[in-house]
CSV table of C-alpha atoms and ligand atoms in Angstrom, one decimal:
chain,number,residue,atom,x,y,z
A,1,UNK,CA,-18.0,14.3,-16.6
A,2,UNK,CA,-17.9,16.4,-19.7
A,3,UNK,CA,-14.6,17.8,-20.9
A,4,UNK,CA,-13.7,18.8,-24.4
A,5,UNK,CA,-10.9,20.6,-26.3
A,6,UNK,CA,-11.7,23.0,-29.1
A,7,UNK,CA,-8.5,23.7,-31.0
A,8,UNK,CA,-10.0,25.2,-34.2
A,9,UNK,CA,-8.3,28.5,-33.4
A,10,UNK,CA,-4.9,26.8,-33.4
A,11,UNK,CA,-5.1,25.7,-37.0
A,12,UNK,CA,-3.6,27.5,-39.9
A,13,UNK,CA,-6.7,27.1,-42.1
A,14,UNK,CA,-8.8,28.9,-39.5
A,15,UNK,CA,-6.4,31.4,-38.0
A,16,UNK,CA,-3.6,33.1,-39.9
A,17,UNK,CA,-0.5,32.2,-38.0
A,18,UNK,CA,-1.8,28.8,-36.8
A,19,UNK,CA,-0.4,25.3,-37.4
A,20,UNK,CA,0.1,24.6,-41.1
A,21,UNK,CA,-1.5,21.5,-42.7
A,22,UNK,CA,1.9,20.0,-43.4
A,23,UNK,CA,3.1,20.4,-39.9
A,24,UNK,CA,-0.1,18.9,-38.6
A,25,UNK,CA,0.1,16.0,-41.0
A,26,UNK,CA,3.7,15.4,-39.8
A,27,UNK,CA,2.7,15.5,-36.1
A,28,UNK,CA,-0.2,13.2,-36.7
A,29,UNK,CA,2.0,10.6,-38.3
A,30,UNK,CA,4.6,11.1,-35.6
A,31,UNK,CA,2.2,10.5,-32.8
A,32,UNK,CA,2.8,6.7,-32.7
A,33,UNK,CA,6.4,7.4,-32.0
A,34,UNK,CA,5.5,9.8,-29.2
A,35,UNK,CA,3.1,7.3,-27.7
A,36,UNK,CA,5.8,4.6,-27.9
A,37,UNK,CA,8.1,6.8,-25.9
A,38,UNK,CA,5.3,7.3,-23.3
A,39,UNK,CA,4.6,3.5,-23.2
A,40,UNK,CA,8.3,2.8,-22.7
A,41,UNK,CA,8.4,5.1,-19.7
A,42,UNK,CA,5.2,3.5,-18.4
A,43,UNK,CA,6.6,0.0,-18.8
A,44,UNK,CA,9.8,1.1,-17.1
A,45,UNK,CA,7.7,2.1,-14.1
A,46,UNK,CA,8.5,5.8,-14.4
A,47,UNK,CA,5.0,7.1,-14.7
A,48,UNK,CA,3.7,6.3,-11.2
A,49,UNK,CA,1.1,9.1,-11.4
A,50,UNK,CA,-0.9,7.1,-13.9
A,51,UNK,CA,-1.7,4.4,-11.3
A,52,UNK,CA,-2.7,6.9,-8.5
A,53,UNK,CA,-6.4,7.1,-9.4
A,54,UNK,CA,-6.8,3.3,-8.9
A,55,UNK,CA,-4.5,2.9,-5.9
A,56,UNK,CA,-7.1,2.3,-3.3
A,57,UNK,CA,-4.6,1.5,-0.5
A,58,UNK,CA,-2.8,4.8,-1.0
A,59,UNK,CA,-6.1,6.6,-1.1
A,60,UNK,CA,-7.1,4.9,2.2
A,61,UNK,CA,-3.9,6.2,3.9
A,62,UNK,CA,-5.3,9.7,3.6
A,63,UNK,CA,-9.0,9.0,4.3
A,64,UNK,CA,-8.2,6.8,7.3
A,65,UNK,CA,-5.9,9.5,8.8
A,66,UNK,CA,-8.5,12.2,8.1
A,67,UNK,CA,-11.2,10.1,9.8
A,68,UNK,CA,-8.9,9.4,12.8
A,69,UNK,CA,-8.3,13.1,13.5
A,70,UNK,CA,-11.8,14.4,12.5
A,71,UNK,CA,-13.0,17.1,14.9
A,72,UNK,CA,-9.6,17.5,16.7
A,73,UNK,CA,-8.3,20.4,14.7
A,74,UNK,CA,-9.5,23.9,13.7
A,75,UNK,CA,-6.5,24.6,11.4
A,76,UNK,CA,-4.6,22.4,9.1
A,77,UNK,CA,-1.3,23.8,7.9
A,78,UNK,CA,0.6,22.3,5.0
A,79,UNK,CA,4.4,22.9,5.0
A,80,UNK,CA,5.9,22.3,1.6
A,81,UNK,CA,7.2,24.0,-1.6
A,82,UNK,CA,7.1,23.4,-5.3
A,83,UNK,CA,5.2,20.3,-6.2
A,84,UNK,CA,4.6,19.7,-2.5
A,85,UNK,CA,2.5,22.9,-2.2
A,86,UNK,CA,1.1,23.9,-5.6
A,87,UNK,CA,-1.2,20.9,-5.8
A,88,UNK,CA,-2.8,21.5,-2.3
A,89,UNK,CA,-3.1,25.2,-3.2
A,90,UNK,CA,-4.8,24.5,-6.5
A,91,UNK,CA,-7.2,22.1,-4.8
A,92,UNK,CA,-8.0,24.5,-2.0
A,93,UNK,CA,-8.8,27.4,-4.4
A,94,UNK,CA,-10.9,25.2,-6.7
A,95,UNK,CA,-12.9,23.1,-4.3
A,96,UNK,CA,-13.4,25.0,-1.0
A,97,UNK,CA,-15.9,27.9,-0.7
A,98,UNK,CA,-14.4,31.3,-1.4
A,99,UNK,CA,-12.6,32.9,1.6
A,100,UNK,CA,-12.9,29.5,3.3
A,101,UNK,CA,-10.5,30.4,6.1
A,102,UNK,CA,-12.6,33.4,7.0
A,103,UNK,CA,-15.9,31.5,7.4
A,104,UNK,CA,-17.3,30.5,10.7
A,105,UNK,CA,-16.9,26.9,11.9
A,106,UNK,CA,-20.6,26.4,11.2
A,107,UNK,CA,-20.3,27.8,7.7
A,108,UNK,CA,-17.4,25.4,7.1
A,109,UNK,CA,-19.6,22.5,8.2
A,110,UNK,CA,-17.2,21.9,11.1
A,111,UNK,CA,-14.3,21.3,8.7
A,112,UNK,CA,-10.9,22.9,9.6
A,113,UNK,CA,-9.4,25.9,7.9
A,114,UNK,CA,-6.6,25.1,5.4
A,115,UNK,CA,-3.3,27.0,5.1
A,116,UNK,CA,-0.4,26.3,2.8
A,117,UNK,CA,3.0,27.8,3.7
A,118,UNK,CA,4.9,27.5,0.5
A,119,UNK,CA,7.8,29.8,1.3
A,120,UNK,CA,10.2,30.8,4.1
A,121,UNK,CA,9.3,34.4,4.3
A,122,UNK,CA,9.3,35.0,8.1
A,123,UNK,CA,6.6,37.7,7.7
A,124,UNK,CA,4.0,35.2,6.5
A,125,UNK,CA,5.1,32.3,8.7
A,126,UNK,CA,5.4,34.5,11.8
A,127,UNK,CA,1.9,36.0,11.3
A,128,UNK,CA,0.2,32.6,10.8
A,129,UNK,CA,1.9,30.9,13.7
A,130,UNK,CA,1.2,33.9,15.8
A,131,UNK,CA,-2.6,33.7,15.3
A,132,UNK,CA,-3.1,29.9,15.4
A,133,UNK,CA,-4.1,28.0,18.5
A,134,UNK,CA,-1.4,25.4,18.3
A,135,UNK,CA,-3.4,23.0,20.5
A,136,UNK,CA,-6.0,22.9,17.8
A,137,UNK,CA,-3.7,22.8,14.8
A,138,UNK,CA,-2.3,20.0,12.6
A,139,UNK,CA,0.8,20.5,10.5
A,140,UNK,CA,1.2,18.4,7.4
A,141,UNK,CA,4.9,18.4,6.5
A,142,UNK,CA,5.2,17.4,2.8
A,143,UNK,CA,8.5,16.6,1.1
A,144,UNK,CA,9.2,13.8,-1.3
A,145,UNK,CA,12.9,14.0,-0.7
A,146,UNK,CA,12.4,14.6,3.0
A,147,UNK,CA,15.2,17.1,3.0
A,148,UNK,CA,14.3,20.3,1.1
A,149,UNK,CA,15.8,23.2,2.9
A,150,UNK,CA,12.7,25.5,2.9
A,151,UNK,CA,10.4,22.8,4.2
A,152,UNK,CA,12.8,21.5,6.8
A,153,UNK,CA,13.3,25.0,8.1
A,154,UNK,CA,9.5,25.5,8.4
A,155,UNK,CA,9.3,22.2,10.2
A,156,UNK,CA,12.0,23.1,12.6
A,157,UNK,CA,10.3,26.4,13.5
A,158,UNK,CA,6.9,24.7,13.9
A,159,UNK,CA,8.3,21.8,15.9
A,160,UNK,CA,9.9,24.1,18.4
A,161,UNK,CA,6.7,26.1,18.8
A,162,UNK,CA,4.7,23.0,19.2
A,163,UNK,CA,7.0,21.7,21.8
A,164,UNK,CA,6.7,24.9,23.8
A,165,UNK,CA,2.9,25.3,23.4
A,166,UNK,CA,1.3,21.8,23.3
A,167,UNK,CA,1.2,18.7,25.5
A,168,UNK,CA,2.7,16.5,22.8
A,169,UNK,CA,4.1,18.0,19.6
A,170,UNK,CA,3.9,14.7,17.8
A,171,UNK,CA,0.1,14.7,18.1
A,172,UNK,CA,0.1,17.8,15.8
A,173,UNK,CA,2.3,16.4,13.1
A,174,UNK,CA,1.9,14.2,10.1
A,175,UNK,CA,4.5,13.7,7.3
A,176,UNK,CA,4.0,13.0,3.7
A,177,UNK,CA,7.2,11.7,2.1
A,178,UNK,CA,9.0,8.8,0.3
A,179,UNK,CA,8.0,5.4,1.9
A,180,UNK,CA,11.6,4.5,2.6
A,181,UNK,CA,14.1,7.3,2.0
A,182,UNK,CA,14.9,10.7,3.4
A,183,UNK,CA,15.3,12.5,6.7
A,184,UNK,CA,11.5,12.9,7.3
A,185,UNK,CA,10.9,9.2,7.0
A,186,UNK,CA,13.8,8.6,9.5
A,187,UNK,CA,12.3,11.0,12.0
A,188,UNK,CA,8.9,9.5,11.5
A,189,UNK,CA,10.2,6.0,12.2
A,190,UNK,CA,12.3,7.1,15.2
A,191,UNK,CA,9.6,9.1,16.8
A,192,UNK,CA,6.5,7.2,15.7
A,193,UNK,CA,5.1,10.2,13.9
A,194,UNK,CA,2.4,9.2,11.3
A,195,UNK,CA,3.8,9.4,7.8
A,196,UNK,CA,2.0,8.8,4.5
A,197,UNK,CA,3.6,7.8,1.3
A,198,UNK,CA,4.6,9.5,-1.9
A,199,UNK,CA,5.3,6.5,-4.2
A,200,UNK,CA,8.9,6.4,-5.4
A,201,UNK,CA,7.8,6.6,-9.0
A,202,UNK,CA,5.9,9.8,-8.5
A,203,UNK,CA,7.8,13.0,-8.8
A,204,UNK,CA,6.9,16.2,-6.8
A,205,UNK,CA,5.1,18.0,-9.6
A,206,UNK,CA,3.1,14.9,-10.5
A,207,UNK,CA,2.1,14.1,-6.9
A,208,UNK,CA,-1.1,16.0,-6.4
A,209,UNK,CA,-3.1,12.8,-6.5
A,210,UNK,CA,-0.9,11.2,-3.8
A,211,UNK,CA,-1.4,12.2,-0.1
A,212,UNK,CA,0.4,15.4,-1.1
A,213,UNK,CA,-3.0,16.7,-2.4
A,214,UNK,CA,-5.3,14.0,-1.2
A,215,UNK,CA,-4.5,14.2,2.5
A,216,UNK,CA,-5.1,18.0,2.8
A,217,UNK,CA,-8.2,17.6,0.7
A,218,UNK,CA,-9.5,14.7,2.9
A,219,UNK,CA,-8.8,16.7,6.0
A,220,UNK,CA,-11.1,19.5,4.9
A,221,UNK,CA,-13.9,17.3,3.6
A,222,UNK,CA,-13.2,17.4,-0.2
A,223,UNK,CA,-14.6,14.5,-2.1
A,224,UNK,CA,-11.3,12.7,-2.8
A,225,UNK,CA,-13.0,9.7,-4.4
A,226,UNK,CA,-14.5,11.9,-7.1
A,227,UNK,CA,-11.1,13.6,-7.6
A,228,UNK,CA,-9.5,10.3,-8.3
A,229,UNK,CA,-12.4,9.0,-10.4
A,230,UNK,CA,-12.2,12.1,-12.6
A,231,UNK,CA,-8.5,11.5,-13.1
A,232,UNK,CA,-9.1,7.9,-13.9
A,233,UNK,CA,-11.8,8.7,-16.4
A,234,UNK,CA,-9.5,11.2,-18.2
A,235,UNK,CA,-6.6,8.8,-18.3
A,236,UNK,CA,-9.0,6.4,-20.0
A,237,UNK,CA,-9.8,9.1,-22.6
A,238,UNK,CA,-6.0,9.4,-23.3
A,239,UNK,CA,-5.7,5.8,-24.4
A,240,UNK,CA,-6.5,6.8,-28.0
A,241,UNK,CA,-3.7,5.8,-30.3
A,242,UNK,CA,-4.8,8.4,-32.9
A,243,UNK,CA,-3.7,12.0,-32.2
A,244,UNK,CA,-7.1,13.4,-32.8
A,245,UNK,CA,-8.7,11.1,-30.3
A,246,UNK,CA,-6.2,11.7,-27.5
A,247,UNK,CA,-6.8,15.1,-25.7
A,248,UNK,CA,-3.4,15.1,-23.9
A,249,UNK,CA,-1.7,14.3,-27.1
A,250,UNK,CA,-3.5,17.1,-28.9
A,251,UNK,CA,-2.6,19.6,-26.2
A,252,UNK,CA,1.0,18.6,-26.1
A,253,UNK,CA,1.4,18.5,-29.9
A,254,UNK,CA,-0.3,21.8,-30.6
A,255,UNK,CA,1.8,23.6,-28.0
A,256,UNK,CA,5.0,21.9,-29.2
A,257,UNK,CA,4.3,22.9,-32.9
A,258,UNK,CA,3.3,26.4,-31.9
A,259,UNK,CA,6.6,26.7,-30.0
A,260,UNK,CA,9.0,25.1,-32.5
A,261,UNK,CA,7.3,25.9,-35.8
A,262,UNK,CA,5.5,29.1,-35.2
A,263,UNK,CA,7.8,30.9,-32.6
A,264,UNK,CA,5.0,30.8,-30.1
A,265,UNK,CA,7.3,30.1,-27.1
A,266,UNK,CA,5.0,31.3,-24.4
A,267,UNK,CA,2.1,29.1,-23.4
A,268,UNK,CA,-0.6,30.9,-21.5
A,269,UNK,CA,-3.2,29.0,-19.4
A,270,UNK,CA,-6.2,31.3,-18.8
A,271,UNK,CA,-9.2,29.9,-16.9
A,272,UNK,CA,-12.3,31.9,-16.9
A,273,UNK,CA,-13.3,31.0,-13.3
A,274,UNK,CA,-11.8,32.2,-10.0
A,275,UNK,CA,-11.7,28.7,-8.5
A,276,UNK,CA,-9.2,27.7,-11.2
A,277,UNK,CA,-6.9,30.6,-10.7
A,278,UNK,CA,-4.3,28.5,-8.9
A,279,UNK,CA,-4.6,25.6,-11.3
A,280,UNK,CA,-2.7,27.9,-13.7
A,281,UNK,CA,0.1,28.3,-11.2
A,282,UNK,CA,0.3,24.5,-10.7
A,283,UNK,CA,0.4,24.1,-14.5
A,284,UNK,CA,3.2,26.7,-14.8
A,285,UNK,CA,5.4,24.7,-12.5
A,286,UNK,CA,4.5,21.4,-14.2
A,287,UNK,CA,5.2,22.7,-17.7
A,288,UNK,CA,8.3,24.8,-16.8
A,289,UNK,CA,10.1,22.3,-14.6
A,290,UNK,CA,9.4,19.4,-16.8
A,291,UNK,CA,10.2,20.8,-20.2
A,292,UNK,CA,12.7,23.6,-19.7
A,293,UNK,CA,15.8,21.6,-20.2
A,294,UNK,CA,18.9,21.2,-22.3
A,295,UNK,CA,19.5,17.9,-24.0
A,296,UNK,CA,23.2,18.5,-23.8
A,297,UNK,CA,25.1,21.3,-22.2
A,298,UNK,CA,25.9,22.7,-25.6
A,299,UNK,CA,22.4,22.9,-27.1
A,300,UNK,CA,21.3,26.1,-25.5
A,301,UNK,CA,18.2,24.6,-24.0
A,302,UNK,CA,14.6,24.0,-25.2
A,303,UNK,CA,11.2,24.3,-23.7
A,304,UNK,CA,8.2,26.7,-23.7
A,305,UNK,CA,7.6,29.4,-21.1
A,306,UNK,CA,4.3,28.7,-19.4
A,307,UNK,CA,2.3,31.7,-18.1
A,308,UNK,CA,-0.8,32.0,-16.0
A,309,UNK,CA,-3.7,34.4,-16.5
A,310,UNK,CA,-7.3,34.7,-15.2
A,311,UNK,CA,-10.3,35.7,-17.2
A,312,UNK,CA,-12.0,38.1,-17.2
A,313,UNK,CA,-9.6,40.0,-14.8
A,314,UNK,CA,-6.6,39.8,-17.0
A,315,UNK,CA,-8.5,41.2,-20.0
A,316,UNK,CA,-7.7,44.5,-18.4
A,317,UNK,CA,-4.1,43.6,-18.0
A,318,UNK,CA,-2.3,40.9,-19.9
A,319,UNK,CA,-4.7,40.5,-22.8
A,320,UNK,CA,-3.4,43.7,-24.4
A,321,UNK,CA,0.0,42.0,-24.6
A,322,UNK,CA,-1.5,38.8,-25.9
A,323,UNK,CA,-3.3,40.7,-28.6
A,324,UNK,CA,-0.8,43.2,-29.9
A,325,UNK,CA,2.5,42.3,-28.3
A,326,UNK,CA,5.1,40.0,-29.9
A,327,UNK,CA,3.4,37.1,-31.7
A,328,UNK,CA,5.1,34.6,-29.4
A,329,UNK,CA,2.2,33.2,-27.4
A,330,UNK,CA,-0.6,30.7,-27.5
A,331,UNK,CA,-3.5,31.0,-25.1
A,332,UNK,CA,-5.4,28.0,-23.7
A,333,UNK,CA,-8.7,29.1,-22.1
A,334,UNK,CA,-10.5,26.9,-19.6
A,335,UNK,CA,-14.2,27.7,-20.0
A,336,UNK,CA,-16.7,26.4,-17.4
A,337,UNK,CA,-20.3,25.8,-18.5
A,338,UNK,CA,-22.0,26.0,-15.1
A,339,UNK,CA,-20.4,28.5,-12.7
A,340,UNK,CA,-22.5,27.5,-9.6
A,341,UNK,CA,-25.2,29.8,-8.4
A,342,UNK,CA,-25.4,32.5,-11.0
A,343,UNK,CA,-26.5,36.1,-10.3
A,344,UNK,CA,-28.8,38.1,-12.5
A,345,UNK,CA,-27.6,41.6,-13.3
A,346,UNK,CA,-30.5,43.9,-12.3
A,347,UNK,CA,-32.2,46.1,-14.8
A,348,UNK,CA,-31.1,49.4,-13.3
A,349,UNK,CA,-30.1,52.6,-15.2
A,350,UNK,CA,-31.8,51.2,-18.3
A,351,UNK,CA,-31.5,54.6,-20.0
A,352,UNK,CA,-27.7,54.8,-19.5
A,353,UNK,CA,-26.0,53.3,-22.6
A,354,UNK,CA,-23.0,51.9,-20.7
A,355,UNK,CA,-25.1,50.1,-18.1
A,356,UNK,CA,-28.5,49.5,-19.6
A,357,UNK,CA,-27.5,46.6,-22.0
A,358,UNK,CA,-26.2,44.5,-19.0
A,359,UNK,CA,-29.6,44.3,-17.2
A,360,UNK,CA,-31.3,40.9,-17.4
A,361,UNK,CA,-28.1,39.0,-18.3
A,362,UNK,CA,-26.3,36.9,-15.7
A,363,UNK,CA,-22.8,37.3,-14.4
A,364,UNK,CA,-21.8,33.8,-15.5
A,365,UNK,CA,-23.2,34.5,-18.9
A,366,UNK,CA,-21.1,37.7,-19.1
A,367,UNK,CA,-18.0,35.7,-18.1
A,368,UNK,CA,-18.6,33.1,-20.7
A,369,UNK,CA,-19.3,35.6,-23.4
A,370,UNK,CA,-16.2,37.5,-22.5
A,371,UNK,CA,-14.1,34.3,-22.9
A,372,UNK,CA,-15.6,33.6,-26.3
A,373,UNK,CA,-15.1,37.2,-27.3
A,374,UNK,CA,-11.5,37.2,-26.3
A,375,UNK,CA,-10.8,33.9,-28.1
A,376,UNK,CA,-12.5,35.3,-31.2
A,377,UNK,CA,-10.6,38.6,-31.0
A,378,UNK,CA,-7.2,36.8,-30.6
A,379,UNK,CA,-8.1,34.5,-33.6
A,380,UNK,CA,-9.0,37.6,-35.7
A,381,UNK,CA,-5.5,39.0,-34.9
A,382,UNK,CA,-3.8,35.8,-36.0
A,383,UNK,CA,-3.1,34.7,-32.4
A,384,UNK,CA,-3.6,31.0,-32.0
A,385,UNK,CA,-5.7,29.8,-29.0
A,386,UNK,CA,-7.7,26.8,-27.9
A,387,UNK,CA,-10.3,26.2,-25.2
A,388,UNK,CA,-10.8,23.4,-22.8
A,389,UNK,CA,-14.5,23.2,-21.9
A,390,UNK,CA,-15.6,21.6,-18.6
A,391,UNK,CA,-19.1,21.4,-17.2
A,392,UNK,CA,-18.3,22.7,-13.8
A,393,UNK,CA,-15.5,23.1,-11.3
A,394,UNK,CA,-15.9,20.1,-9.0
A,395,UNK,CA,-13.6,17.4,-7.7
A,396,UNK,CA,-14.3,15.1,-10.7
A,397,UNK,CA,-13.4,17.7,-13.3
A,398,UNK,CA,-10.4,19.0,-11.4
A,399,UNK,CA,-9.0,15.4,-11.2
A,400,UNK,CA,-9.5,15.2,-14.9
A,401,UNK,CA,-7.7,18.5,-15.5
A,402,UNK,CA,-4.7,17.4,-13.4
A,403,UNK,CA,-4.5,14.2,-15.3
A,404,UNK,CA,-4.9,15.8,-18.7
A,405,UNK,CA,-2.0,18.2,-18.1
A,406,UNK,CA,0.2,15.6,-16.5
A,407,UNK,CA,-0.1,13.2,-19.4
A,408,UNK,CA,0.3,16.0,-21.8
A,409,UNK,CA,3.6,16.9,-20.1
A,410,UNK,CA,5.0,13.5,-20.7
A,411,UNK,CA,4.0,13.6,-24.3
A,412,UNK,CA,5.6,17.0,-24.6
A,413,UNK,CA,8.8,15.6,-23.1
A,414,UNK,CA,8.8,13.1,-25.8
A,415,UNK,CA,8.3,15.7,-28.5
A,416,UNK,CA,11.1,18.0,-27.1
A,417,UNK,CA,13.4,15.0,-26.6
A,418,UNK,CA,13.9,15.8,-22.9
A,419,UNK,CA,13.3,13.9,-19.7
A,420,UNK,CA,10.2,15.6,-18.2
A,421,UNK,CA,10.6,13.8,-14.9
A,422,UNK,CA,13.9,15.3,-13.6
A,423,UNK,CA,14.9,18.9,-12.6
A,424,UNK,CA,18.7,19.0,-12.7
A,425,UNK,CA,18.7,22.7,-13.3
A,426,UNK,CA,17.6,23.6,-9.7
A,427,UNK,CA,20.4,21.6,-8.1
A,428,UNK,CA,23.3,24.1,-8.4
A,429,UNK,CA,21.4,26.8,-6.6
A,430,UNK,CA,20.5,24.4,-3.8
A,431,UNK,CA,24.1,23.4,-3.5
A,432,UNK,CA,25.2,27.0,-3.2
A,433,UNK,CA,22.6,27.6,-0.5
A,434,UNK,CA,23.8,24.6,1.4
A,435,UNK,CA,27.4,25.9,1.1
A,436,UNK,CA,26.5,29.3,2.5
A,437,UNK,CA,24.5,27.8,5.3
A,438,UNK,CA,27.4,25.6,6.2
A,439,UNK,CA,25.9,22.2,5.5
A,440,UNK,CA,28.6,19.6,6.2
A,441,UNK,CA,28.4,17.8,2.8
A,442,UNK,CA,28.5,21.0,0.7
A,443,UNK,CA,32.3,21.4,0.6
A,444,UNK,CA,32.6,21.1,-3.2
A,445,UNK,CA,29.8,23.7,-3.7
A,446,UNK,CA,31.5,26.0,-1.2
A,447,UNK,CA,34.7,25.9,-3.3
A,448,UNK,CA,32.8,26.5,-6.5
A,449,UNK,CA,30.9,29.4,-4.9
A,450,UNK,CA,34.2,31.0,-3.7
A,451,UNK,CA,35.5,31.0,-7.2
A,452,UNK,CA,32.4,32.9,-8.6
A,453,UNK,CA,32.8,36.6,-9.5
A,454,UNK,CA,31.7,38.8,-6.7
A,455,UNK,CA,29.7,42.1,-7.0
A,456,UNK,CA,31.9,44.6,-8.8
A,457,UNK,CA,31.8,48.2,-7.5
A,458,UNK,CA,31.9,49.5,-11.1
A,459,UNK,CA,28.5,47.9,-11.8
A,460,UNK,CA,26.5,48.6,-8.7
A,461,UNK,CA,24.4,51.6,-7.7
A,462,UNK,CA,23.5,52.8,-4.2
A,463,UNK,CA,25.0,52.1,-0.9
B,501,PA5,O1,8.5,18.9,-8.9
B,501,PA5,C1,9.4,18.7,-8.2
B,501,PA5,O2,10.1,17.7,-8.1
B,501,PA5,C2,9.9,19.9,-7.3
B,501,PA5,O3,9.2,21.1,-7.5
B,501,PA5,C3,9.7,19.5,-5.8
B,501,PA5,O4,8.3,19.3,-5.6
B,501,PA5,C4,10.2,20.6,-4.8
B,501,PA5,O5,11.5,20.8,-5.1
B,501,PA5,C5,10.0,20.1,-3.4
B,501,PA5,O6,10.7,18.9,-3.2
B,501,PA5,P1,10.4,17.9,-2.0
B,501,PA5,O7,9.0,17.5,-2.2
B,501,PA5,O8,11.4,16.9,-2.2
B,501,PA5,O9,10.5,18.7,-0.8
């Protein structure tokens, strides 16, 4: 595996508007404190995601289940939301052939199609359920808490359809949830539905290397061993005690300094490879939900705003904003050295200025040159940016990227002085939803909801 981070364009001596020598010195000296905080959390057993790559028993839960059901299903459908969906989506986009679900069974090598329902929009759910053969479908219900409204609603809809359309609904269900707690675990126990574990010390957005990501991956034939090996290898590279030898420490520190010292509050992750498009979405949730916090209700809140983009596509969209808009962003590129089978651009229209120069180059080469050109152009305009280089998009490198960004998130939590592992800010909205849907234990939220200001006719438009 080859993975490297080039952060030259983040530094003030290279890019006007980059990190100053003083701030860098301060951060370098402070890194031992940051690491100590990380180690404290590890020792307290809070960083369960670190042990996942070497947890052979947990890995086997997924591979054994996948082996048991091999050949029985044409479609695997993940039901989940947030951390219980974004990992499987990122894995699917990165490691399955493009348009996997439209390929023939033969082209998929006999592996099932993979769908992820990560919302409760009836339009999408109705359309998918309407076209599946339920007798040939497996539903993977993923919820750490085992009670998230959206996922439970999806499950109820699916369960009823399965009961109506199949011989035994339970044969088409597998749960991924907390080993002991929550409604899903209870149902699994009572009805003997297979249920795989999300270890208690692994939170939703850090769970991609548990059966949350690994089971769907194993079910469609992704090399889950390589995924975990890549993550383990990267975790090893983050053992460095010096900031400059620790890639996750570097990423977190540079982004933190950019936000807090340079006013670069928006952190863009911009892979130059279609398969990594959804990794950016996964990172956005990880960085946002982990770091957007207040330390006390009075402090107004801290945390960067993560943002996803895709090269070269977004060069014709968001890059104008990155280049000339408010100087409040950093851009982290992910550049891939080998983009699979490359395509030579034919030498046609050689006499036409706008086309002729392209002939003989390769599409992958064009993509790579465009990434370097965009990084250079941003640097020239005093817009800090850095580049993560990987050899190729495969299970090994993807595992490494997941681990890199997860460890960086914990370091960033230390730097911001927030707990990166909780998400108290989403609770009130959930409680209000329960209140409006009439959940029995939501009486207090119902009272609070009733006291909120209601829409005012003076401030509304339309009928
Ligand atoms: O990262 C998180 O903890 C959240 O985004 C959760 O993944 C999300 O709320 C879904 O929760 P659960 O897996 O309990 O259904």
